[in-house]
mmCIF file of C-alpha atoms in Angstrom:
data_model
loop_
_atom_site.group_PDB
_atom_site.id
_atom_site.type_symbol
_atom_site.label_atom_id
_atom_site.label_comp_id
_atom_site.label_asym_id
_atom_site.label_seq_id
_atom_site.Cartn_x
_atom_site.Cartn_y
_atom_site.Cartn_z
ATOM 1 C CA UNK R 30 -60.945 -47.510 76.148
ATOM 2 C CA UNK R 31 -62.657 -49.964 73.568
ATOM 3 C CA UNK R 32 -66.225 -48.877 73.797
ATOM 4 C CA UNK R 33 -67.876 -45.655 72.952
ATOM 5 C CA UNK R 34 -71.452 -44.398 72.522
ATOM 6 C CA UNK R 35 -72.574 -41.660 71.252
ATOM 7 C CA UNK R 36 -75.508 -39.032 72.762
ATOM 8 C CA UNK R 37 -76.572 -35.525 71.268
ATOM 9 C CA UNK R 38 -73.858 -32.604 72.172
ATOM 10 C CA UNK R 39 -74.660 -30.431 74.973
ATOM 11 C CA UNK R 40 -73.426 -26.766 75.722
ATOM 12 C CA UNK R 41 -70.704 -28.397 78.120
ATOM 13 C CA UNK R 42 -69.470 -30.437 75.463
ATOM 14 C CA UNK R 43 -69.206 -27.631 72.696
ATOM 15 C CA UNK R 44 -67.559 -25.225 75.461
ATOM 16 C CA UNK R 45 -65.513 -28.437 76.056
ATOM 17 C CA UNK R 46 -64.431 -28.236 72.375
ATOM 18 C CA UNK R 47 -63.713 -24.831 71.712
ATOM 19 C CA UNK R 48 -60.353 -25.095 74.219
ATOM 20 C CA UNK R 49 -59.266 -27.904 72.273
ATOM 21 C CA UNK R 50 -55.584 -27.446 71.009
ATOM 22 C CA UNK R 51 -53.916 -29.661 68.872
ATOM 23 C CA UNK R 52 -50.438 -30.197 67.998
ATOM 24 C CA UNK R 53 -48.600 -29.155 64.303
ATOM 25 C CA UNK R 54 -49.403 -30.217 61.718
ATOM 26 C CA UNK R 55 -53.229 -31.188 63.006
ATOM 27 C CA UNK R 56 -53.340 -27.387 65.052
ATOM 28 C CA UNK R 57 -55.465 -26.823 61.382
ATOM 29 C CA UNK R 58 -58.281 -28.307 63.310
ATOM 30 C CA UNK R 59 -58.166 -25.974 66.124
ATOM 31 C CA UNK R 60 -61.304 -23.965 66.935
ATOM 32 C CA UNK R 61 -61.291 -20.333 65.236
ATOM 33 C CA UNK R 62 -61.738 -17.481 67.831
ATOM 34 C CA UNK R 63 -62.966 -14.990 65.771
ATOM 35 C CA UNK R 64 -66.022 -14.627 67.183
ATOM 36 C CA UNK R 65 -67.545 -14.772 69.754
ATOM 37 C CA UNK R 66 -67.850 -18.219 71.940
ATOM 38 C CA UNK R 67 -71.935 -18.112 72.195
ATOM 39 C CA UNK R 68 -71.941 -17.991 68.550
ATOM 40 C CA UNK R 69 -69.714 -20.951 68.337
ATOM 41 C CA UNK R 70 -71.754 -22.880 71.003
ATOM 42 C CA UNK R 71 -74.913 -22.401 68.831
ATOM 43 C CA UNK R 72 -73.347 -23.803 65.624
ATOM 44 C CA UNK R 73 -72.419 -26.932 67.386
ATOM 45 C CA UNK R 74 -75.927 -27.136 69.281
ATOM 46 C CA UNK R 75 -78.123 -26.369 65.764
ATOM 47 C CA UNK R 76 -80.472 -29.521 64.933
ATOM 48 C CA UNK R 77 -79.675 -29.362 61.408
ATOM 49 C CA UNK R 78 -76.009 -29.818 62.037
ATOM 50 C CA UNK R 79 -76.844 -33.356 64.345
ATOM 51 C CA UNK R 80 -73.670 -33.448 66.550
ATOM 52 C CA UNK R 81 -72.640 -35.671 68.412
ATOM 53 C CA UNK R 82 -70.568 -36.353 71.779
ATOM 54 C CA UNK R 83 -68.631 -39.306 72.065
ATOM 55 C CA UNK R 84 -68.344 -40.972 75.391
ATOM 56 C CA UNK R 85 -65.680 -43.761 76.468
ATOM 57 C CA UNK R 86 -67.014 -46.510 78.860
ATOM 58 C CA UNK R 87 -66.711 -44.214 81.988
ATOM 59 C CA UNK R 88 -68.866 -41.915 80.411
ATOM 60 C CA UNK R 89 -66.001 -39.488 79.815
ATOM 61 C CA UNK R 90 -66.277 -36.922 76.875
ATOM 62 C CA UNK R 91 -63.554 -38.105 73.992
ATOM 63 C CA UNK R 92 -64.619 -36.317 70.842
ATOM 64 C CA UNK R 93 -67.635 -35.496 69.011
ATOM 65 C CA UNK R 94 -69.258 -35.834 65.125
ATOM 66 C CA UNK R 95 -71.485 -34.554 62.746
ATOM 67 C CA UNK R 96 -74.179 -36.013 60.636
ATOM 68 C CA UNK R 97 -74.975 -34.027 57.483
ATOM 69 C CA UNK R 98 -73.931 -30.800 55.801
ATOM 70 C CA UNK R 99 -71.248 -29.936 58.413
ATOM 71 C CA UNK R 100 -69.293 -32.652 57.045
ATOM 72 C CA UNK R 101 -68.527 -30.879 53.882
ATOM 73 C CA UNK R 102 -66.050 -28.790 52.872
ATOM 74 C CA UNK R 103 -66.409 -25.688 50.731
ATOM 75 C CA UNK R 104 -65.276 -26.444 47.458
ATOM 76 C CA UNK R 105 -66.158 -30.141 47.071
ATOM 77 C CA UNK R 106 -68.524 -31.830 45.047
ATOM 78 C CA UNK R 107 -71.396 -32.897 46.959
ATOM 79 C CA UNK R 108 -73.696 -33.975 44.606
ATOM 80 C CA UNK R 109 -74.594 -37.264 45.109
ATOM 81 C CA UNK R 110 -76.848 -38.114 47.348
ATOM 82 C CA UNK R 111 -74.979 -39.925 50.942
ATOM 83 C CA UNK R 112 -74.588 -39.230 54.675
ATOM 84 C CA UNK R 113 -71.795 -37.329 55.332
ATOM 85 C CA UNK R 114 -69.750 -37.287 58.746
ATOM 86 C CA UNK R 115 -67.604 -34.951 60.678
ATOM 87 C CA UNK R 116 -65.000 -36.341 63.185
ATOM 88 C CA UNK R 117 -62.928 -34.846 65.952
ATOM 89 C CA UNK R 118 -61.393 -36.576 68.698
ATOM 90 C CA UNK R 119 -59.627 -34.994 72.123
ATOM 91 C CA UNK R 120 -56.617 -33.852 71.169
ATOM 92 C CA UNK R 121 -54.273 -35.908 73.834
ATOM 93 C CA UNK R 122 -56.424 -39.299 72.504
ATOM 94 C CA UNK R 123 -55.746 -38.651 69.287
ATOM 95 C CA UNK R 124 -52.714 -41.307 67.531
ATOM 96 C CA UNK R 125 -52.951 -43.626 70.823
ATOM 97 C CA UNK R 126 -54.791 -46.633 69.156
ATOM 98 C CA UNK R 127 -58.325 -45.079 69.799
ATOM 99 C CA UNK R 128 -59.457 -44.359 66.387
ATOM 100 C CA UNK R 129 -60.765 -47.596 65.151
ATOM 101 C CA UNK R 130 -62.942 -48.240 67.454
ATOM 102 C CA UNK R 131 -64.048 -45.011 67.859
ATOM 103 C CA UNK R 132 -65.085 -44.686 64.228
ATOM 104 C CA UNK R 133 -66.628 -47.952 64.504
ATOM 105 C CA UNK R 134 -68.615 -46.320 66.691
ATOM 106 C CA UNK R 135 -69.854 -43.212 64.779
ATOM 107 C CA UNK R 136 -70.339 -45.716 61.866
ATOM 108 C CA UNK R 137 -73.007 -48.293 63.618
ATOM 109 C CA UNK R 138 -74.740 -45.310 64.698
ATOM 110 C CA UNK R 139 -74.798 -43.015 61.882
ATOM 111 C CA UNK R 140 -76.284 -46.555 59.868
ATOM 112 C CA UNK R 141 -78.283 -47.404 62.716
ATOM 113 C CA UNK R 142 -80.127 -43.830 63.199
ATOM 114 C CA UNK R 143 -80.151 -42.592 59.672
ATOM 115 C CA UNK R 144 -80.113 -45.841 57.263
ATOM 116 C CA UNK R 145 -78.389 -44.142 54.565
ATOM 117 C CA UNK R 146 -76.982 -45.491 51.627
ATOM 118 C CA UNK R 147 -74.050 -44.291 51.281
ATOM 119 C CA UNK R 148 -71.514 -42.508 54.016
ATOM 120 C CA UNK R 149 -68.978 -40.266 53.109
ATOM 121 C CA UNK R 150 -66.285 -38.152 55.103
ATOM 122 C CA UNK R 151 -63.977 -35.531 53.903
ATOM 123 C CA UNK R 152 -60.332 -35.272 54.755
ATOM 124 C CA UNK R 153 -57.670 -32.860 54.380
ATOM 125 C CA UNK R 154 -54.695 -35.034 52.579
ATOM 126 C CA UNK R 155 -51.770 -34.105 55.144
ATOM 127 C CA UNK R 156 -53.890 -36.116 57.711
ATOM 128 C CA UNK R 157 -53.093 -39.749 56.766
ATOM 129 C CA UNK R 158 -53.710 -41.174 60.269
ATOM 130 C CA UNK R 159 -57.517 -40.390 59.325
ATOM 131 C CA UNK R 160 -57.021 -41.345 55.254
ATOM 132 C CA UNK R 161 -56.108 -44.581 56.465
ATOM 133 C CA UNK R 162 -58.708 -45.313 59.174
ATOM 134 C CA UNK R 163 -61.343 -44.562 56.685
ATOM 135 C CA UNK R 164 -59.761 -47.275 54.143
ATOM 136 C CA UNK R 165 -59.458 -49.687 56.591
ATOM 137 C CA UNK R 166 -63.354 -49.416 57.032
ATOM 138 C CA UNK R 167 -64.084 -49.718 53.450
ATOM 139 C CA UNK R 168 -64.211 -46.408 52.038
ATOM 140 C CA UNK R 169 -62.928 -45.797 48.586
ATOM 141 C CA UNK R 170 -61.621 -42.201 47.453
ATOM 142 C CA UNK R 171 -64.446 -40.367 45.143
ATOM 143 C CA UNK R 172 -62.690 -37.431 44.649
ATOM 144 C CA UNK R 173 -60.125 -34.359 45.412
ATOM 145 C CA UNK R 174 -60.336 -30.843 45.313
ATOM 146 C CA UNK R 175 -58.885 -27.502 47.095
ATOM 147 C CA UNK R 176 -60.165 -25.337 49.587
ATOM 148 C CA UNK R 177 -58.949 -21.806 47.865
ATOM 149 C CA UNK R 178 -59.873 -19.961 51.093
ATOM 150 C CA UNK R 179 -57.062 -21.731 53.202
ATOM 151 C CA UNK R 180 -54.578 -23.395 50.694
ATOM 152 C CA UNK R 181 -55.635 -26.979 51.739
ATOM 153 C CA UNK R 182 -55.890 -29.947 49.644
ATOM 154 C CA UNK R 183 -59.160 -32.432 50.506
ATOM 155 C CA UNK R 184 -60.186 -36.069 49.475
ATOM 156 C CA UNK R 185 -63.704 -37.686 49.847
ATOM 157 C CA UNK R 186 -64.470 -40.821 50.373
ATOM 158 C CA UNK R 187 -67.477 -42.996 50.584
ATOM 159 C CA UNK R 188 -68.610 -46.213 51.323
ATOM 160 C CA UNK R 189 -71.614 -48.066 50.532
ATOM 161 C CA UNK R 190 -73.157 -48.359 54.158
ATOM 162 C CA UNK R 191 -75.188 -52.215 54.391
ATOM 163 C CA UNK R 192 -72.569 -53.917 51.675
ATOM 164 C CA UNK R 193 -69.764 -54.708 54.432
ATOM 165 C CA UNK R 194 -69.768 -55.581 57.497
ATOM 166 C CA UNK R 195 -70.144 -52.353 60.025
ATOM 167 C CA UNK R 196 -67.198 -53.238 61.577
ATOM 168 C CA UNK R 197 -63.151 -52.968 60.264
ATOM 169 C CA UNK R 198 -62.700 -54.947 56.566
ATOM 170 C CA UNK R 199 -59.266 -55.925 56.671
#
């Protein structure tokens, strides 16, 4: 499972989503069920919002991302002006080898489609599998900050988008 492309999310894919469960300590990225699943559906389907499926070489659904606002986290400093991205991957692909290519994925097409200058993710700190896929692709920690409502700790990180090469810099 080396190659991925991505399309614009569809219903199935959200619905798809929303019974993802994933293990301790990660289970923070399960889907909230306080309200009702239509309402949930619509988030992920809003224009603003740009998500994304990701789809393996058999055209299988693997994960989805975001391009824009849902990216951030409350609390952080957004200021500066750069593209950011949301990530989520299927829970049983998830620490199997997949990630790097399936970032490099999201990367070439969030460059490709948007041509921004910068790109920048945000990442809760207890997740180091995703801390260090992003520095393996070049991105340099900006800054940190805590989420009061739920306790967690977050970093973001940006890169410069046309100074490296779009692919992993060792």
């Amino acid at each position: 499972m080396s190659r991925f492309h991505l399309t614009l999310l569809q219903e199935g894919h959200a619905l798809q989503i929303l019974d993802w469960k994933y293990p301790p300590p990660y289970d923070f990225y399960n889907p909230p069920t306080d309200r009702p699943v239509a309402e949930y559906v619509n988030e992920f389907l809003k224009p603003e919002y740009q998500f994304h499926a990701v789809l393996d070489e058999d055209r299988e659904f693997v994960g989805f991302c975001s391009f824009g606002i849902d990216g951030q986290v409350p609390g952080g400093n957004y200021q500066d002006l750069a593209l950011d991205i949301g990530v989520g991957m299927k829970p049983e692909l998830t620490g199997r080898g997949f990630g790097q290519h399936f970032f490099d994925a999201i990367l070439q097409h969030a460059i490709k489609r948007f041509e921004p200058e910068w790109v920048r993710v945000t990442v809760a700190n207890f997740n180091q599998r995703a801390l260090n896929l992003y520095r393996k692709f070049g991105f340099t920690l900006l800054d940190q900050f805590e989420d009061n409502r739920l306790g967690f700790r977050y970093s973001i990180l940006v890169r410069q988008s046309l100074t490296t090469p779009l692919s992993l810099v060792d």
